[in-house]
Each structure stands twice: as structure tokens, then as C-alpha cells.
């Protein structure tokens, strides 16, 4: 989900567990579907994705159930922050998720959010780096 950081966005996730003697067969039948509950399903080609998660040396984000990652997808970098997981009455999982293309502006916005959540000290300044790994390292975050 790629949204403006000034608007809080949430990810709602459902997981499917196939309980069958031949789960691959069932998965293939599911993937052959063209509609679900009246909604069209679009088939997508495979995409190469590499995720690298970051945290403070004290694991501050993990302790507060947040996740910060850099995702490289088809040679484009994204920065993503995910918040605490909440299980809804219907069993769906809901959590804050903000994902933006890597830029100095998006990094400054993520740092502001981390400071607001008391996950980074106020003294951390978003230094200018084109490289996402260097920028996160300068804020005291490590893979």
C-alpha cells in the first residue's frame, strides 16, 4: 500500500491455511479462479522482492511490535513501517502500514513517525543519503 504519510493507512490481511492431504492441488485450484465473491482476480507475473528489516540495537521497534524495512522490488527501493497487529472480530489482521518509494522526503516522514511513537530519540536527525542503508544506519538502525 503506497500512500501519503499524512493519511494513516492500514493493511488488512487474511491468511489461508489449506488443510488437505494434497494442499498443492487445492492451491492450484484456488489460483485458477478468476473471481472471488464477485470481485475479479488479476493474475500477476512473479516479482523479485528482497526485504531487509531494521531495528535499534536494543530492539525498540520489535518490543513495541513495529517493523521497519527496506524493500527492493524490480530494482526500486521502498521504505515501509508497520505498526502493532490487531485481530478484528472477524479474525482478519489489521495494522498500520505505510510504504513509500525511497526518497529523502519519505525517509524524513518515517523518522518523524518513529519519533512520535517514541521509537527513536528526538536527537536523531535524517541525514541526507541517496542510499537507504546508509540513511537508516545514520539513525542508529541496523539490519
mmCIF file of N, CA and C in Angstrom, residues 12-79:
data_model
loop_
_atom_site.group_PDB
_atom_site.id
_atom_site.type_symbol
_atom_site.label_atom_id
_atom_site.label_comp_id
_atom_site.label_asym_id
_atom_site.label_seq_id
_atom_site.Cartn_x
_atom_site.Cartn_y
_atom_site.Cartn_z
ATOM 1 N N UNK A 12 -5.140 -4.765 5.946
ATOM 2 C CA UNK A 12 -5.968 -5.832 6.494
ATOM 3 C C UNK A 12 -5.572 -7.100 5.772
ATOM 4 N N UNK A 13 -5.246 -8.114 6.534
ATOM 5 C CA UNK A 13 -4.667 -9.325 5.966
ATOM 6 C C UNK A 13 -5.469 -10.542 6.403
ATOM 7 N N UNK A 14 -5.694 -11.412 5.472
ATOM 8 C CA UNK A 14 -6.295 -12.712 5.761
ATOM 9 C C UNK A 14 -5.303 -13.782 5.328
ATOM 10 N N UNK A 15 -5.203 -14.821 6.111
ATOM 11 C CA UNK A 15 -4.309 -15.917 5.750
ATOM 12 C C UNK A 15 -5.142 -17.165 5.513
ATOM 13 N N UNK A 16 -4.742 -17.900 4.521
ATOM 14 C CA UNK A 16 -5.440 -19.116 4.149
ATOM 15 C C UNK A 16 -4.564 -20.308 4.512
ATOM 16 N N UNK A 17 -5.107 -21.187 5.309
ATOM 17 C CA UNK A 17 -4.403 -22.422 5.650
ATOM 18 C C UNK A 17 -5.159 -23.559 4.973
ATOM 19 N N UNK A 18 -4.468 -24.286 4.138
ATOM 20 C CA UNK A 18 -5.092 -25.389 3.406
ATOM 21 C C UNK A 18 -4.887 -26.670 4.203
ATOM 22 N N UNK A 19 -5.967 -27.225 4.677
ATOM 23 C CA UNK A 19 -5.947 -28.467 5.455
ATOM 24 C C UNK A 19 -6.481 -29.585 4.548
ATOM 25 N N UNK A 20 -5.593 -30.198 3.814
ATOM 26 C CA UNK A 20 -5.983 -31.219 2.847
ATOM 27 C C UNK A 20 -4.800 -32.150 2.629
ATOM 28 N N UNK A 21 -5.073 -33.375 2.230
ATOM 29 C CA UNK A 21 -3.970 -34.317 2.016
ATOM 30 C C UNK A 21 -3.093 -33.904 0.841
ATOM 31 N N UNK A 22 -3.637 -33.089 -0.074
ATOM 32 C CA UNK A 22 -2.863 -32.602 -1.207
ATOM 33 C C UNK A 22 -3.022 -31.080 -1.306
ATOM 34 N N UNK A 23 -2.322 -30.330 -0.472
ATOM 35 C CA UNK A 23 -2.510 -28.869 -0.467
ATOM 36 C C UNK A 23 -2.117 -28.195 -1.778
ATOM 37 N N UNK A 24 -1.148 -28.728 -2.507
ATOM 38 C CA UNK A 24 -0.747 -28.137 -3.781
ATOM 39 C C UNK A 24 -1.902 -28.165 -4.781
ATOM 40 N N UNK A 25 -2.618 -29.274 -4.823
ATOM 41 C CA UNK A 25 -3.770 -29.397 -5.727
ATOM 42 C C UNK A 25 -4.816 -28.323 -5.407
ATOM 43 N N UNK A 26 -5.095 -28.128 -4.131
ATOM 44 C CA UNK A 26 -6.079 -27.123 -3.721
ATOM 45 C C UNK A 26 -5.568 -25.725 -4.046
ATOM 46 N N UNK A 27 -4.284 -25.465 -3.797
ATOM 47 C CA UNK A 27 -3.705 -24.154 -4.101
ATOM 48 C C UNK A 27 -3.803 -23.859 -5.604
ATOM 49 N N UNK A 28 -3.581 -24.869 -6.436
ATOM 50 C CA UNK A 28 -3.685 -24.676 -7.885
ATOM 51 C C UNK A 28 -5.129 -24.372 -8.290
ATOM 52 N N UNK A 29 -6.091 -25.028 -7.659
ATOM 53 C CA UNK A 29 -7.500 -24.751 -7.949
ATOM 54 C C UNK A 29 -7.864 -23.324 -7.539
ATOM 55 N N UNK A 30 -7.351 -22.901 -6.392
ATOM 56 C CA UNK A 30 -7.621 -21.533 -5.942
ATOM 57 C C UNK A 30 -7.000 -20.530 -6.906
ATOM 58 N N UNK A 31 -5.754 -20.783 -7.325
ATOM 59 C CA UNK A 31 -5.074 -19.829 -8.212
ATOM 60 C C UNK A 31 -5.706 -19.783 -9.603
ATOM 61 N N UNK A 32 -6.477 -20.794 -9.968
ATOM 62 C CA UNK A 32 -7.141 -20.807 -11.272
ATOM 63 C C UNK A 32 -8.428 -19.982 -11.267
ATOM 64 N N UNK A 33 -8.887 -19.546 -10.103
ATOM 65 C CA UNK A 33 -10.125 -18.772 -10.009
ATOM 66 C C UNK A 33 -9.947 -17.406 -10.666
ATOM 67 N N UNK A 34 -11.003 -16.933 -11.307
ATOM 68 C CA UNK A 34 -10.965 -15.610 -11.940
ATOM 69 C C UNK A 34 -11.761 -14.579 -11.151
ATOM 70 N N UNK A 35 -12.615 -15.040 -10.221
ATOM 71 C CA UNK A 35 -13.422 -14.138 -9.399
ATOM 72 C C UNK A 35 -13.519 -14.682 -7.977
ATOM 73 N N UNK A 36 -13.675 -13.771 -7.035
ATOM 74 C CA UNK A 36 -13.885 -14.149 -5.640
ATOM 75 C C UNK A 36 -14.950 -13.221 -5.072
ATOM 76 N N UNK A 37 -16.069 -13.801 -4.659
ATOM 77 C CA UNK A 37 -17.190 -13.035 -4.098
ATOM 78 C C UNK A 37 -17.612 -11.913 -5.042
ATOM 79 N N UNK A 38 -17.574 -12.188 -6.337
ATOM 80 C CA UNK A 38 -17.991 -11.203 -7.326
ATOM 81 C C UNK A 38 -16.912 -10.221 -7.752
ATOM 82 N N UNK A 39 -15.737 -10.295 -7.120
ATOM 83 C CA UNK A 39 -14.642 -9.395 -7.470
ATOM 84 C C UNK A 39 -13.679 -10.094 -8.425
ATOM 85 N N UNK A 40 -13.234 -9.395 -9.478
ATOM 86 C CA UNK A 40 -12.287 -10.028 -10.403
ATOM 87 C C UNK A 40 -10.917 -10.191 -9.746
ATOM 88 N N UNK A 41 -10.276 -11.311 -10.035
ATOM 89 C CA UNK A 41 -8.918 -11.575 -9.568
ATOM 90 C C UNK A 41 -7.981 -11.431 -10.758
ATOM 91 N N UNK A 42 -6.932 -10.664 -10.601
ATOM 92 C CA UNK A 42 -5.967 -10.451 -11.669
ATOM 93 C C UNK A 42 -4.735 -11.297 -11.415
ATOM 94 N N UNK A 43 -4.315 -12.004 -12.430
ATOM 95 C CA UNK A 43 -3.121 -12.832 -12.316
ATOM 96 C C UNK A 43 -1.901 -11.967 -12.595
ATOM 97 N N UNK A 44 -0.909 -12.028 -11.733
ATOM 98 C CA UNK A 44 0.308 -11.223 -11.886
ATOM 99 C C UNK A 44 1.503 -12.120 -12.127
ATOM 100 N N UNK A 45 2.478 -11.595 -12.867
ATOM 101 C CA UNK A 45 3.729 -12.317 -13.068
ATOM 102 C C UNK A 45 4.532 -12.315 -11.771
ATOM 103 N N UNK A 46 5.469 -13.216 -11.670
ATOM 104 C CA UNK A 46 6.343 -13.275 -10.497
ATOM 105 C C UNK A 46 7.180 -12.006 -10.414
ATOM 106 N N UNK A 47 7.453 -11.587 -9.184
ATOM 107 C CA UNK A 47 8.222 -10.372 -8.933
ATOM 108 C C UNK A 47 9.338 -10.719 -7.962
ATOM 109 N N UNK A 48 10.554 -10.222 -8.226
ATOM 110 C CA UNK A 48 11.663 -10.426 -7.306
ATOM 111 C C UNK A 48 11.578 -9.369 -6.216
ATOM 112 N N UNK A 49 11.512 -9.808 -4.957
ATOM 113 C CA UNK A 49 11.421 -8.911 -3.815
ATOM 114 C C UNK A 49 12.490 -9.299 -2.804
ATOM 115 N N UNK A 50 13.213 -8.289 -2.300
ATOM 116 C CA UNK A 50 14.184 -8.508 -1.235
ATOM 117 C C UNK A 50 13.829 -7.538 -0.106
ATOM 118 N N UNK A 51 13.539 -8.066 1.081
ATOM 119 C CA UNK A 51 13.211 -7.260 2.251
ATOM 120 C C UNK A 51 14.346 -7.331 3.254
ATOM 121 N N UNK A 52 14.717 -6.172 3.796
ATOM 122 C CA UNK A 52 15.713 -6.101 4.870
ATOM 123 C C UNK A 52 15.075 -5.320 6.009
ATOM 124 N N UNK A 53 14.929 -5.970 7.154
ATOM 125 C CA UNK A 53 14.306 -5.353 8.321
ATOM 126 C C UNK A 53 15.369 -4.677 9.171
ATOM 127 N N UNK A 54 15.001 -3.546 9.770
ATOM 128 C CA UNK A 54 15.897 -2.765 10.604
ATOM 129 C C UNK A 54 15.274 -2.543 11.973
ATOM 130 N N UNK A 55 16.143 -2.389 12.981
ATOM 131 C CA UNK A 55 15.703 -2.093 14.343
ATOM 132 C C UNK A 55 16.852 -1.399 15.058
ATOM 133 N N UNK A 56 16.585 -0.885 16.232
ATOM 134 C CA UNK A 56 17.654 -0.315 17.043
ATOM 135 C C UNK A 56 18.448 -1.467 17.653
ATOM 136 N N UNK A 57 19.660 -1.202 18.128
ATOM 137 C CA UNK A 57 20.423 -2.279 18.782
ATOM 138 C C UNK A 57 19.677 -2.871 19.984
ATOM 139 N N UNK A 58 18.820 -2.059 20.619
ATOM 140 C CA UNK A 58 18.042 -2.529 21.788
ATOM 141 C C UNK A 58 16.736 -3.206 21.381
ATOM 142 N N UNK A 59 16.480 -3.316 20.081
ATOM 143 C CA UNK A 59 15.255 -3.925 19.537
ATOM 144 C C UNK A 59 13.995 -3.167 19.974
ATOM 145 N N UNK A 60 14.078 -1.841 19.992
ATOM 146 C CA UNK A 60 12.957 -0.993 20.412
ATOM 147 C C UNK A 60 11.715 -1.189 19.553
ATOM 148 N N UNK A 61 11.896 -1.290 18.246
ATOM 149 C CA UNK A 61 10.739 -1.460 17.369
ATOM 150 C C UNK A 61 10.066 -2.802 17.628
ATOM 151 N N UNK A 62 10.853 -3.856 17.697
ATOM 152 C CA UNK A 62 10.309 -5.192 17.940
ATOM 153 C C UNK A 62 9.553 -5.236 19.265
ATOM 154 N N UNK A 63 10.103 -4.611 20.295
ATOM 155 C CA UNK A 63 9.455 -4.617 21.608
ATOM 156 C C UNK A 63 8.098 -3.932 21.578
ATOM 157 N N UNK A 64 7.950 -2.910 20.721
ATOM 158 C CA UNK A 64 6.666 -2.206 20.622
ATOM 159 C C UNK A 64 5.833 -2.717 19.450
ATOM 160 N N UNK A 65 6.262 -3.852 18.883
ATOM 161 C CA UNK A 65 5.532 -4.549 17.823
ATOM 162 C C UNK A 65 5.409 -3.727 16.536
ATOM 163 N N UNK A 66 6.497 -3.014 16.213
ATOM 164 C CA UNK A 66 6.601 -2.291 14.953
ATOM 165 C C UNK A 66 7.634 -2.991 14.078
ATOM 166 N N UNK A 67 7.552 -2.755 12.784
ATOM 167 C CA UNK A 67 8.550 -3.291 11.850
ATOM 168 C C UNK A 67 8.919 -2.195 10.860
ATOM 169 N N UNK A 68 10.193 -2.086 10.574
ATOM 170 C CA UNK A 68 10.709 -1.125 9.599
ATOM 171 C C UNK A 68 11.544 -1.903 8.605
ATOM 172 N N UNK A 69 11.239 -1.726 7.326
ATOM 173 C CA UNK A 69 12.010 -2.476 6.330
ATOM 174 C C UNK A 69 12.277 -1.631 5.099
ATOM 175 N N UNK A 70 13.321 -2.030 4.415
ATOM 176 C CA UNK A 70 13.603 -1.539 3.066
ATOM 177 C C UNK A 70 13.277 -2.705 2.140
ATOM 178 N N UNK A 71 12.449 -2.441 1.166
ATOM 179 C CA UNK A 71 12.096 -3.462 0.170
ATOM 180 C C UNK A 71 12.648 -3.029 -1.177
ATOM 181 N N UNK A 72 13.334 -3.947 -1.823
ATOM 182 C CA UNK A 72 13.779 -3.707 -3.194
ATOM 183 C C UNK A 72 12.949 -4.627 -4.077
ATOM 184 N N UNK A 73 12.200 -4.002 -4.970
ATOM 185 C CA UNK A 73 11.311 -4.742 -5.865
ATOM 186 C C UNK A 73 11.544 -4.242 -7.281
ATOM 187 N N UNK A 74 11.994 -5.127 -8.143
ATOM 188 C CA UNK A 74 12.298 -4.754 -9.530
ATOM 189 C C UNK A 74 13.207 -3.531 -9.584
ATOM 190 N N UNK A 75 14.242 -3.532 -8.782
ATOM 191 C CA UNK A 75 15.285 -2.510 -8.728
ATOM 192 C C UNK A 75 14.801 -1.158 -8.200
ATOM 193 N N UNK A 76 13.609 -1.090 -7.611
ATOM 194 C CA UNK A 76 13.102 0.129 -6.975
ATOM 195 C C UNK A 76 13.054 -0.115 -5.473
ATOM 196 N N UNK A 77 13.591 0.829 -4.688
ATOM 197 C CA UNK A 77 13.601 0.693 -3.226
ATOM 198 C C UNK A 77 12.381 1.385 -2.627
ATOM 199 N N UNK A 78 11.824 0.757 -1.583
ATOM 200 C CA UNK A 78 10.700 1.298 -0.823
ATOM 201 C C UNK A 78 11.068 1.248 0.651
ATOM 202 N N UNK A 79 10.540 2.193 1.421
ATOM 203 C CA UNK A 79 10.682 2.150 2.874
ATOM 204 C C UNK A 79 9.280 1.891 3.426
#
